[in-house]
Short mmCIF file of N, CA and C and ligand atoms in Angstrom, two decimals:
data_model
loop_
_atom_site.label_atom_id
_atom_site.label_comp_id
_atom_site.label_asym_id
_atom_site.label_seq_id
_atom_site.Cartn_x
_atom_site.Cartn_y
_atom_site.Cartn_z
N MET Y 1 9.34 4.88 19.16
CA MET Y 1 8.98 5.23 16.93
C MET Y 1 7.97 4.40 17.49
N THR Y 2 7.83 6.06 16.58
CA THR Y 2 6.50 6.89 15.38
C THR Y 2 5.90 5.12 14.68
N HIS Y 3 5.45 4.54 14.48
CA HIS Y 3 4.46 3.55 13.81
C HIS Y 3 3.66 4.34 12.92
N ILE Y 4 3.82 4.08 11.65
CA ILE Y 4 2.93 4.78 10.76
C ILE Y 4 2.97 3.16 10.10
N LEU Y 5 1.26 3.57 9.12
CA LEU Y 5 0.86 2.39 8.73
C LEU Y 5 0.73 3.51 7.12
N VAL Y 6 1.24 2.90 5.97
CA VAL Y 6 1.07 3.35 4.80
C VAL Y 6 0.65 2.75 4.27
N THR Y 7 -0.41 3.31 3.10
CA THR Y 7 -1.89 2.07 2.31
C THR Y 7 -0.90 2.46 0.77
N GLY Y 8 -0.98 2.03 -0.15
CA GLY Y 8 -0.13 2.35 -0.84
C GLY Y 8 1.01 2.42 -1.67
N GLY Y 9 2.31 1.38 -0.18
CA GLY Y 9 3.51 2.17 0.40
C GLY Y 9 3.95 1.61 -0.66
N ALA Y 10 3.73 1.33 -1.60
CA ALA Y 10 4.31 0.76 -2.91
C ALA Y 10 4.17 0.86 -4.29
N GLY Y 11 3.44 2.47 -4.17
CA GLY Y 11 2.79 2.72 -5.54
C GLY Y 11 3.92 3.75 -5.25
N PHE Y 12 3.98 4.80 -6.38
CA PHE Y 12 4.99 6.34 -5.90
C PHE Y 12 4.72 7.10 -5.66
N ILE Y 13 3.91 6.73 -4.63
CA ILE Y 13 3.57 8.78 -3.87
C ILE Y 13 4.08 8.22 -2.43
N GLY Y 14 3.53 6.97 -2.32
CA GLY Y 14 3.80 6.05 -2.00
C GLY Y 14 5.11 5.50 -0.96
N SER Y 15 5.76 4.96 -1.77
CA SER Y 15 7.26 4.64 -1.92
C SER Y 15 8.70 5.80 -1.82
N HIS Y 16 7.37 7.36 -2.02
CA HIS Y 16 8.69 8.03 -2.35
C HIS Y 16 8.57 8.68 -0.48
N LEU Y 17 6.86 9.03 -0.36
CA LEU Y 17 7.10 9.26 1.32
C LEU Y 17 7.69 7.79 2.28
N VAL Y 18 7.02 6.23 2.13
CA VAL Y 18 8.17 5.68 2.79
C VAL Y 18 9.95 6.28 2.86
N ASP Y 19 10.71 6.16 1.73
CA ASP Y 19 12.15 6.53 1.62
C ASP Y 19 11.70 8.09 2.76
N SER Y 20 11.62 8.69 2.13
CA SER Y 20 11.85 9.32 3.86
C SER Y 20 10.82 10.19 5.54
N LEU Y 21 10.23 8.26 5.74
CA LEU Y 21 9.69 7.80 6.64
C LEU Y 21 11.11 7.13 7.57
N LEU Y 22 11.77 6.53 6.52
CA LEU Y 22 12.37 5.66 6.86
C LEU Y 22 13.56 6.16 7.57
N ARG Y 23 13.94 7.04 6.80
CA ARG Y 23 15.43 8.50 6.64
C ARG Y 23 14.93 9.06 8.02
N ASP Y 24 13.89 9.04 8.51
CA ASP Y 24 14.10 10.14 9.87
C ASP Y 24 13.84 8.97 11.14
N GLY Y 25 13.45 6.96 10.32
CA GLY Y 25 13.96 7.14 11.82
C GLY Y 25 12.52 6.33 12.48
N HIS Y 26 11.33 6.23 11.57
CA HIS Y 26 10.12 5.74 11.72
C HIS Y 26 9.62 4.00 10.97
N GLY Y 27 8.93 3.53 11.57
CA GLY Y 27 8.86 1.95 11.77
C GLY Y 27 7.58 2.38 11.21
N ILE Y 28 7.50 1.02 9.46
CA ILE Y 28 6.17 1.06 8.82
C ILE Y 28 6.37 0.65 8.20
N THR Y 29 4.67 -0.06 8.06
CA THR Y 29 3.53 -1.31 7.30
C THR Y 29 2.99 -1.07 6.69
N VAL Y 30 3.84 -1.29 5.34
CA VAL Y 30 3.18 -0.96 3.69
C VAL Y 30 1.69 -2.49 3.94
N LEU Y 31 0.88 -1.83 3.05
CA LEU Y 31 -0.21 -2.30 2.63
C LEU Y 31 -0.65 -1.59 1.32
N ASP Y 32 -0.24 -3.14 1.01
CA ASP Y 32 0.02 -1.93 -0.94
C ASP Y 32 -1.84 -4.50 -1.37
N ASN Y 33 -1.90 -3.54 -2.20
CA ASN Y 33 -2.92 -5.40 -3.14
C ASN Y 33 -2.10 -5.91 -4.55
N PHE Y 34 -0.70 -4.24 -4.64
CA PHE Y 34 0.22 -4.88 -6.26
C PHE Y 34 -1.38 -4.27 -7.06
N ASP Y 35 -2.09 -3.25 -7.31
CA ASP Y 35 -3.02 -3.73 -8.17
C ASP Y 35 -2.23 -4.05 -9.21
N ALA Y 36 -3.87 -4.56 -10.07
CA ALA Y 36 -2.64 -5.29 -11.40
C ALA Y 36 -3.08 -3.64 -12.41
N PHE Y 37 -3.03 -2.82 -12.25
CA PHE Y 37 -3.10 -1.43 -12.99
C PHE Y 37 -2.21 -1.25 -13.24
N TYR Y 38 -1.18 -1.44 -13.55
CA TYR Y 38 0.43 -1.41 -14.65
C TYR Y 38 1.19 -1.98 -13.41
N ASP Y 39 2.10 -2.86 -14.17
CA ASP Y 39 3.20 -3.49 -14.17
C ASP Y 39 3.94 -3.84 -12.38
N ARG Y 40 3.36 -4.97 -12.00
CA ARG Y 40 3.56 -4.96 -10.70
C ARG Y 40 5.36 -4.71 -9.99
N ALA Y 41 5.87 -4.92 -11.45
CA ALA Y 41 8.10 -4.21 -11.25
C ALA Y 41 8.58 -3.61 -11.48
N ALA Y 42 7.26 -1.85 -11.38
CA ALA Y 42 7.68 -1.03 -11.00
C ALA Y 42 7.63 -0.64 -9.88
N LYS Y 43 6.40 -1.44 -9.47
CA LYS Y 43 5.85 -1.27 -7.73
C LYS Y 43 6.88 -1.62 -6.75
N GLU Y 44 8.05 -3.33 -7.68
CA GLU Y 44 8.95 -3.48 -6.87
C GLU Y 44 10.56 -2.97 -7.19
N ARG Y 45 10.59 -2.11 -8.41
CA ARG Y 45 11.86 -1.95 -7.69
C ARG Y 45 11.71 -0.36 -7.00
N ASN Y 46 10.14 0.47 -6.21
CA ASN Y 46 10.01 0.67 -5.81
C ASN Y 46 10.35 1.38 -4.57
N ILE Y 47 10.05 -0.28 -4.17
CA ILE Y 47 10.30 -0.99 -2.92
C ILE Y 47 11.50 -2.06 -2.35
N GLU Y 48 12.29 -1.82 -3.36
CA GLU Y 48 13.30 -2.98 -2.80
C GLU Y 48 13.93 -2.29 -1.35
N GLY Y 49 15.03 -0.77 -1.66
CA GLY Y 49 15.07 0.31 -1.40
C GLY Y 49 15.01 -0.44 0.39
N HIS Y 50 13.52 -1.24 0.91
CA HIS Y 50 13.26 -0.81 1.07
C HIS Y 50 13.06 -2.65 1.97
N ARG Y 51 13.51 -3.61 1.58
CA ARG Y 51 13.05 -4.65 1.44
C ARG Y 51 14.14 -5.07 2.37
N GLY Y 52 13.61 -5.87 3.98
CA GLY Y 52 15.72 -6.93 4.62
C GLY Y 52 15.28 -5.32 5.71
N ARG Y 53 15.35 -3.89 5.38
CA ARG Y 53 14.97 -3.01 7.01
C ARG Y 53 14.32 -3.44 7.75
N SER Y 54 14.62 -3.34 9.36
CA SER Y 54 14.61 -3.97 9.89
C SER Y 54 13.08 -3.09 10.91
N ASN Y 55 12.87 -1.68 10.56
CA ASN Y 55 11.68 -0.58 10.55
C ASN Y 55 10.20 -0.64 9.90
N TRP Y 56 11.24 -1.78 8.50
CA TRP Y 56 10.30 -1.87 7.41
C TRP Y 56 9.67 -2.90 7.35
N ARG Y 57 7.61 -3.03 7.42
CA ARG Y 57 7.08 -4.87 6.89
C ARG Y 57 6.50 -3.96 5.70
N LEU Y 58 5.68 -5.69 5.01
CA LEU Y 58 5.13 -5.48 4.18
C LEU Y 58 3.81 -6.29 4.45
N VAL Y 59 2.55 -5.75 3.62
CA VAL Y 59 1.88 -6.47 4.57
C VAL Y 59 1.07 -6.15 2.84
N GLU Y 60 0.86 -7.56 1.48
CA GLU Y 60 0.64 -7.81 0.74
C GLU Y 60 -1.08 -7.83 1.47
N GLY Y 61 -2.07 -7.19 0.63
CA GLY Y 61 -3.21 -6.60 1.03
C GLY Y 61 -4.61 -5.55 0.23
N ASP Y 62 -5.47 -6.64 0.62
CA ASP Y 62 -6.61 -5.02 -0.32
C ASP Y 62 -7.24 -5.01 1.01
N LEU Y 63 -6.83 -3.09 0.73
CA LEU Y 63 -7.55 -2.56 1.80
C LEU Y 63 -9.09 -2.76 1.74
N ARG Y 64 -9.98 -2.93 1.03
CA ARG Y 64 -11.49 -3.68 1.01
C ARG Y 64 -11.54 -4.60 1.82
N ASP Y 65 -10.91 -4.79 1.81
CA ASP Y 65 -10.30 -6.87 2.45
C ASP Y 65 -9.95 -6.25 4.57
N LEU Y 66 -11.67 -5.90 4.61
CA LEU Y 66 -11.70 -6.16 6.21
C LEU Y 66 -11.04 -7.50 6.99
N PRO Y 67 -12.06 -8.87 6.29
CA PRO Y 67 -11.92 -9.16 7.80
C PRO Y 67 -9.89 -9.95 7.30
N ALA Y 68 -9.75 -10.01 5.99
CA ALA Y 68 -8.34 -9.76 5.90
C ALA Y 68 -7.65 -9.44 6.63
N LEU Y 69 -7.38 -7.79 6.81
CA LEU Y 69 -6.43 -6.94 7.48
C LEU Y 69 -6.66 -7.00 9.36
N ARG Y 70 -7.49 -7.36 9.83
CA ARG Y 70 -8.30 -7.77 10.60
C ARG Y 70 -7.16 -8.45 11.35
N GLN Y 71 -6.63 -9.44 10.24
CA GLN Y 71 -5.54 -10.37 10.61
C GLN Y 71 -4.63 -9.94 10.55
N GLN Y 72 -4.12 -9.54 9.65
CA GLN Y 72 -2.90 -9.01 8.83
C GLN Y 72 -2.53 -7.96 9.67
N LEU Y 73 -3.24 -7.21 9.98
CA LEU Y 73 -2.45 -5.56 10.68
C LEU Y 73 -2.18 -5.82 11.95
N ALA Y 74 -0.66 -5.23 12.37
CA ALA Y 74 -1.22 -5.99 13.79
C ALA Y 74 -1.13 -4.38 14.50
N GLY Y 75 -1.58 -2.88 14.22
CA GLY Y 75 -1.13 -2.85 15.21
C GLY Y 75 -0.50 -2.19 16.58
N PRO Y 76 -0.62 -1.14 17.41
CA PRO Y 76 -1.99 -0.23 17.10
C PRO Y 76 -0.19 0.76 16.29
N PHE Y 77 -0.93 1.90 15.61
CA PHE Y 77 -0.25 2.91 14.61
C PHE Y 77 -0.36 3.72 14.80
N ASP Y 78 -0.08 5.33 14.79
CA ASP Y 78 0.52 6.22 15.48
C ASP Y 78 -0.43 7.34 14.10
N VAL Y 79 0.11 6.63 13.19
CA VAL Y 79 -0.29 7.83 11.86
C VAL Y 79 -1.25 6.85 11.24
N ILE Y 80 -1.83 6.73 10.21
CA ILE Y 80 -1.94 5.97 9.05
C ILE Y 80 -2.35 7.39 7.53
N ALA Y 81 -1.28 7.19 6.47
CA ALA Y 81 -0.98 7.61 4.98
C ALA Y 81 -1.64 7.24 4.42
N HIS Y 82 -2.50 7.45 4.28
CA HIS Y 82 -3.57 6.43 3.08
C HIS Y 82 -3.33 7.22 1.33
N LEU Y 83 -2.49 6.84 0.96
CA LEU Y 83 -1.70 6.58 -0.67
C LEU Y 83 -2.66 5.82 -1.36
N ALA Y 84 -3.25 4.69 -0.98
CA ALA Y 84 -3.54 3.56 -1.87
C ALA Y 84 -4.50 4.27 -2.59
N ALA Y 85 -4.66 3.74 -3.88
CA ALA Y 85 -5.43 4.71 -5.06
C ALA Y 85 -5.61 4.03 -6.64
N LYS Y 86 -7.37 3.79 -6.92
CA LYS Y 86 -6.20 2.78 -8.75
C LYS Y 86 -6.66 4.22 -9.38
N ALA Y 87 -5.03 3.67 -9.68
CA ALA Y 87 -4.17 4.32 -10.33
C ALA Y 87 -6.14 4.84 -11.67
N GLY Y 88 -5.41 6.41 -12.27
CA GLY Y 88 -6.04 6.55 -13.45
C GLY Y 88 -7.54 7.42 -13.17
N VAL Y 89 -7.84 8.56 -13.56
CA VAL Y 89 -8.69 9.18 -13.59
C VAL Y 89 -9.93 8.26 -13.86
N ARG Y 90 -9.85 7.80 -15.41
CA ARG Y 90 -11.31 7.59 -15.90
C ARG Y 90 -11.62 5.90 -16.37
N PRO Y 91 -10.43 4.57 -15.06
CA PRO Y 91 -11.21 3.95 -14.41
C PRO Y 91 -11.11 4.04 -12.64
N SER Y 92 -11.19 5.42 -12.41
CA SER Y 92 -12.22 5.19 -11.42
C SER Y 92 -13.75 5.76 -11.92
N ILE Y 93 -13.72 6.71 -12.88
CA ILE Y 93 -15.05 6.55 -11.98
C ILE Y 93 -16.22 5.48 -13.35
N GLU Y 94 -15.22 4.53 -13.57
CA GLU Y 94 -15.66 4.51 -14.44
C GLU Y 94 -16.85 3.04 -13.58
N ASP Y 95 -15.86 2.76 -12.75
CA ASP Y 95 -15.91 1.40 -11.82
C ASP Y 95 -14.86 2.06 -10.21
N PRO Y 96 -15.61 2.59 -9.19
CA PRO Y 96 -15.02 3.28 -8.58
C PRO Y 96 -14.53 2.36 -7.09
N LEU Y 97 -15.44 1.01 -7.25
CA LEU Y 97 -14.80 0.11 -5.93
C LEU Y 97 -14.39 -1.31 -6.85
N GLY Y 98 -15.14 -1.50 -7.72
CA GLY Y 98 -14.02 -2.42 -7.97
C GLY Y 98 -14.62 -3.81 -7.63
N SER Y 99 -15.33 -4.03 -9.47
CA SER Y 99 -16.78 -5.15 -9.41
C SER Y 99 -16.39 -6.12 -9.40
N ARG Y 100 -15.04 -6.74 -9.69
CA ARG Y 100 -15.08 -7.32 -9.11
C ARG Y 100 -14.07 -7.84 -8.04
N PHE Y 101 -14.50 -7.73 -7.31
CA PHE Y 101 -12.96 -7.39 -5.80
C PHE Y 101 -13.95 -8.39 -4.95
N THR Y 102 -13.63 -9.14 -4.14
CA THR Y 102 -14.44 -10.29 -3.11
C THR Y 102 -13.73 -10.03 -2.09
N SER Y 103 -13.82 -10.77 -0.73
CA SER Y 103 -13.24 -10.47 0.19
C SER Y 103 -12.34 -12.49 -0.37
N SER Y 104 -11.15 -11.80 0.91
CA SER Y 104 -9.59 -13.60 0.11
C SER Y 104 -11.46 -14.67 1.63
N ARG Y 105 -11.36 -13.89 2.51
CA ARG Y 105 -12.46 -14.50 3.73
C ARG Y 105 -13.85 -14.97 3.93
N ALA Y 106 -14.30 -13.93 2.00
CA ALA Y 106 -16.04 -13.91 2.01
C ALA Y 106 -16.64 -15.74 1.82
N1 NAD D 201 0.84 10.98 -8.59
C1 NAD D 201 0.53 11.83 -8.87
O1 NAD D 201 1.69 12.64 -9.53
C2 NAD D 201 -0.10 13.02 -8.17
C3 NAD D 201 -0.74 13.74 -8.10
C4 NAD D 201 -0.91 13.54 -6.98
C5 NAD D 201 -2.11 13.26 -6.05
N2 NAD D 201 -1.64 11.50 -6.15
C6 NAD D 201 -2.92 10.90 -5.49
O2 NAD D 201 -1.43 10.16 -4.51
C7 NAD D 201 -1.91 8.97 -4.51
C8 NAD D 201 -1.72 8.26 -5.15
O3 NAD D 201 -1.26 7.86 -6.28
P1 NAD D 201 0.22 7.18 -6.80
O4 NAD D 201 0.39 7.68 -8.22
O5 NAD D 201 1.04 7.55 -6.31
O6 NAD D 201 -0.95 5.72 -7.45
P2 NAD D 201 -0.36 4.83 -7.74
O7 NAD D 201 -1.11 3.79 -8.64
O8 NAD D 201 1.44 4.34 -8.33
O9 NAD D 201 0.14 4.09 -6.35
C9 NAD D 201 -1.24 3.07 -5.42
C10 NAD D 201 -0.70 2.32 -5.21
O10 NAD D 201 -2.02 1.38 -4.21
C11 NAD D 201 -2.14 0.24 -4.78
N3 NAD D 201 -3.48 0.38 -4.48
C12 NAD D 201 -4.40 0.80 -5.62
N4 NAD D 201 -5.73 -0.47 -4.62
C13 NAD D 201 -5.26 -1.12 -4.04
C14 NAD D 201 -5.83 -1.57 -2.72
N5 NAD D 201 -8.07 -1.92 -2.96
N6 NAD D 201 -5.09 -2.00 -1.86
C15 NAD D 201 -4.21 -1.34 -1.62
N7 NAD D 201 -3.55 -1.06 -2.25
C16 NAD D 201 -3.49 -0.70 -3.20
C17 NAD D 201 -1.92 0.29 -5.26
O11 NAD D 201 -0.85 -1.44 -6.25
C18 NAD D 201 -0.38 1.97 -5.36
O12 NAD D 201 1.61 0.07 -5.15
C19 NAD D 201 -3.50 8.29 -5.28
O13 NAD D 201 -5.05 9.81 -3.99
C20 NAD D 201 -3.67 10.49 -5.84
O14 NAD D 201 -5.01 10.64 -6.93
C21 NAD D 201 -0.57 11.44 -7.23
#
């Protein structure tokens, strides 16, 4: 089984990719921080068909939080599909790194 890490796997594009990868029988770990830019309920709907699948795991975390990721992400992964992103062009330009971010382990 191929193990694939999908960042942003609760988002629009990422969750559709996960739909397809699960259909093909891959093992999926999703990393998503349920960024507040748009409603969490929409992302929960995106992943409701994934929850409970034995080959799907959700790590709720922030890809900028390296110390936490080292603890939470149990690889190895064969492939990383990086689809986590700040939604919206203008907010990404105004605050590309997310100035309010601080590591949970700092
Ligand atoms: N939606 C489109 O039509 C479209 C078209 C072309 C390209 N894209 C690209 O695809 C990518 C994903 O877009 P989308 O439409 O799925 O956006 P989306 O906002 O629906 O999904 C992004 C996901 O990333 C998560 N996320 C954001 N910051 C994070 C962080 N720091 N750590 C962990 N998770 C984080 C969010 O919670 C969200 O679930 C983007 O790079 C976008 O530019 C999207």
